[in-house]
Structure formats: C-alpha cells, structure tokens
Short mmCIF file of C-alpha atoms in Angstrom, two decimals:
data_model
loop_
_atom_site.label_atom_id
_atom_site.label_comp_id
_atom_site.label_asym_id
_atom_site.label_seq_id
_atom_site.Cartn_x
_atom_site.Cartn_y
_atom_site.Cartn_z
CA UNK A 544 -24.76 -0.29 -5.32
CA UNK A 545 -22.07 -1.28 -2.81
CA UNK A 546 -18.54 -1.13 -4.22
CA UNK A 547 -16.74 -4.48 -4.09
CA UNK A 548 -13.01 -5.11 -4.44
CA UNK A 549 -11.18 -8.40 -4.73
CA UNK A 550 -7.86 -9.70 -5.98
CA UNK A 551 -8.35 -12.43 -8.55
CA UNK A 552 -5.86 -14.06 -10.93
CA UNK A 553 -3.19 -11.43 -10.36
CA UNK A 554 -5.45 -8.38 -10.76
CA UNK A 555 -7.46 -6.10 -8.49
CA UNK A 556 -11.08 -6.20 -9.63
CA UNK A 557 -13.44 -3.36 -8.70
CA UNK A 558 -17.20 -3.25 -9.14
CA UNK A 559 -18.38 0.27 -8.41
CA UNK A 560 -21.29 2.58 -9.22
CA UNK A 561 -21.22 4.21 -12.64
CA UNK A 562 -20.76 7.67 -11.07
CA UNK A 563 -17.18 6.72 -10.08
CA UNK A 564 -16.20 5.77 -13.64
CA UNK A 565 -14.13 8.88 -14.37
CA UNK A 566 -12.19 8.68 -11.11
CA UNK A 567 -11.52 4.96 -11.49
CA UNK A 568 -10.40 5.42 -15.08
CA UNK A 569 -7.66 7.87 -14.00
CA UNK A 570 -5.82 5.33 -11.81
CA UNK A 571 -2.77 3.92 -13.65
CA UNK A 572 -3.16 0.39 -15.12
CA UNK A 573 -6.99 0.76 -15.20
CA UNK A 574 -8.75 -1.48 -17.68
CA UNK A 575 -12.48 -1.88 -18.13
CA UNK A 576 -13.51 -5.54 -18.42
CA UNK A 577 -16.93 -5.53 -20.10
CA UNK A 578 -17.46 -9.28 -19.75
CA UNK A 579 -17.31 -8.95 -15.93
CA UNK A 580 -18.57 -5.35 -15.73
CA UNK A 581 -15.70 -4.29 -13.50
CA UNK A 582 -12.44 -2.35 -13.49
CA UNK A 583 -9.13 -4.21 -13.39
CA UNK A 584 -5.80 -2.95 -11.98
CA UNK A 585 -2.28 -4.18 -11.27
CA UNK A 586 -2.12 -5.55 -7.71
CA UNK A 587 0.27 -3.05 -6.13
CA UNK A 588 0.16 -1.32 -2.75
CA UNK A 589 0.10 2.08 -4.48
CA UNK A 590 -2.97 1.12 -6.51
CA UNK A 591 -4.67 -0.23 -3.38
CA UNK A 592 -4.03 3.05 -1.57
CA UNK A 593 -5.40 5.10 -4.48
CA UNK A 594 -8.53 2.96 -4.64
CA UNK A 595 -9.02 3.29 -0.89
CA UNK A 596 -8.70 7.06 -1.13
CA UNK A 597 -11.13 7.38 -4.04
CA UNK A 598 -13.75 4.89 -2.91
CA UNK A 599 -13.90 5.52 0.83
CA UNK A 600 -16.54 2.88 1.63
CA UNK A 601 -16.37 -0.56 0.04
CA UNK A 602 -16.29 -4.29 0.72
CA UNK A 603 -12.92 -5.95 0.08
CA UNK A 604 -11.35 -9.39 0.35
CA UNK A 605 -8.34 -10.22 2.53
CA UNK A 606 -5.81 -10.04 -0.32
CA UNK A 607 -6.79 -6.45 -1.04
CA UNK A 608 -6.59 -5.61 2.66
CA UNK A 609 -3.05 -7.04 2.74
CA UNK A 610 -2.06 -4.79 -0.18
CA UNK A 611 -3.56 -1.81 1.62
CA UNK A 612 -1.71 -2.64 4.85
CA UNK A 613 1.53 -2.89 2.89
CA UNK A 614 0.83 0.57 1.43
CA UNK A 615 0.36 1.97 4.94
CA UNK A 616 3.64 0.34 6.06
CA UNK A 617 5.48 1.92 3.15
CA UNK A 618 4.04 5.34 4.04
CA UNK A 619 5.11 4.97 7.67
CA UNK A 620 8.56 3.78 6.60
CA UNK A 621 8.95 6.82 4.33
CA UNK A 622 8.33 9.12 7.30
CA UNK A 623 11.17 7.40 9.20
CA UNK A 624 13.43 7.62 6.17
CA UNK A 625 13.13 11.41 6.10
CA UNK A 626 13.16 12.02 9.89
CA UNK A 627 16.02 13.76 11.70
CA UNK A 628 15.35 12.81 15.33
CA UNK A 629 15.38 9.02 15.43
CA UNK A 630 16.29 6.71 18.30
CA UNK A 631 19.68 5.01 18.31
CA UNK A 632 20.10 1.71 16.52
CA UNK A 633 19.98 -1.12 19.07
CA UNK A 634 22.90 -3.51 19.51
CA UNK A 635 25.55 -1.27 17.97
CA UNK A 636 29.05 -0.69 19.26
CA UNK A 637 29.42 2.89 18.00
CA UNK A 638 26.89 5.72 17.63
CA UNK A 639 25.20 5.68 14.23
CA UNK A 640 25.21 8.61 11.83
CA UNK A 641 21.90 10.24 10.87
CA UNK A 642 21.71 8.55 7.45
CA UNK A 643 22.38 5.15 9.06
CA UNK A 644 19.54 5.67 11.56
CA UNK A 645 17.21 6.73 8.76
CA UNK A 646 18.02 3.64 6.71
CA UNK A 647 17.75 1.29 9.70
CA UNK A 648 14.37 2.57 10.92
CA UNK A 649 13.05 2.74 7.33
CA UNK A 650 13.76 -0.96 6.84
CA UNK A 651 12.51 -1.94 10.30
CA UNK A 652 9.13 -0.38 9.47
CA UNK A 653 8.95 -2.21 6.14
CA UNK A 654 9.72 -5.52 7.87
CA UNK A 655 7.08 -4.89 10.52
CA UNK A 656 9.29 -4.23 13.53
CA UNK A 657 12.40 -5.52 15.24
CA UNK A 658 12.94 -9.24 15.76
CA UNK A 659 12.08 -10.59 19.22
CA UNK A 660 14.81 -10.05 21.78
CA UNK A 661 16.22 -6.86 20.25
CA UNK A 662 15.46 -3.65 22.08
#
C-alpha cells in the first residue's frame, strides 16, 4: 500500500500501511479516524517534518508540501540564528552586533530572502 498524505478541512490526513501504526500514533495530535481509515494531525510544519521523517516515501498534495517547505525554512533559519560568523546586514550605517546579525538573518530566512534591490 502506498502511503498518501493530504491536508483536508484543517487537518493532515495520512493513509499508511498498518505496520506504521505505532510510529504514527506517537506523533503529537495523532487521532485515528475509523470512518476514513486514516490518521489525522494538526497541520503544522513540525508535524509535516515528523511525518516526512517517519514515512520516507509517500504521495502528498501541494498543501502538505507547502507545510514541509515551511518546516525546512524554519530549520535553516534556526541555523542562522545560532551562527557566529554571519555576513553584515545590508543597508546599515553602523556595523551590527552579533545578536543583531543573528536576528536579521534568522528573519530573512523565514521570509524567503531579501527583497529585490537589497544586496
């Protein structure tokens, strides 16, 4: 059985082989929906990342893929937030302190990059 994931009516729905039951049950917000024979989860990037890690191979809709991409962006942003050697902040008059650079590059990653025209 191919595992299928989709976001429907504000929930992530997962149809997976029975062998994955115990792993799927451990993810927070997991609920078994017997009428649809699938697992249901809150639609958060963290949940999407956990499902991706556990399932490996699956077929998913675009809404789930968007949640997963957001999870990857958050992970990348976290790396910038904790880094010590970051580039200077563009368009500033004075040199930025380390914590200012960390905050700036953290947010830039979450927003998906700098606006056009800023280098």
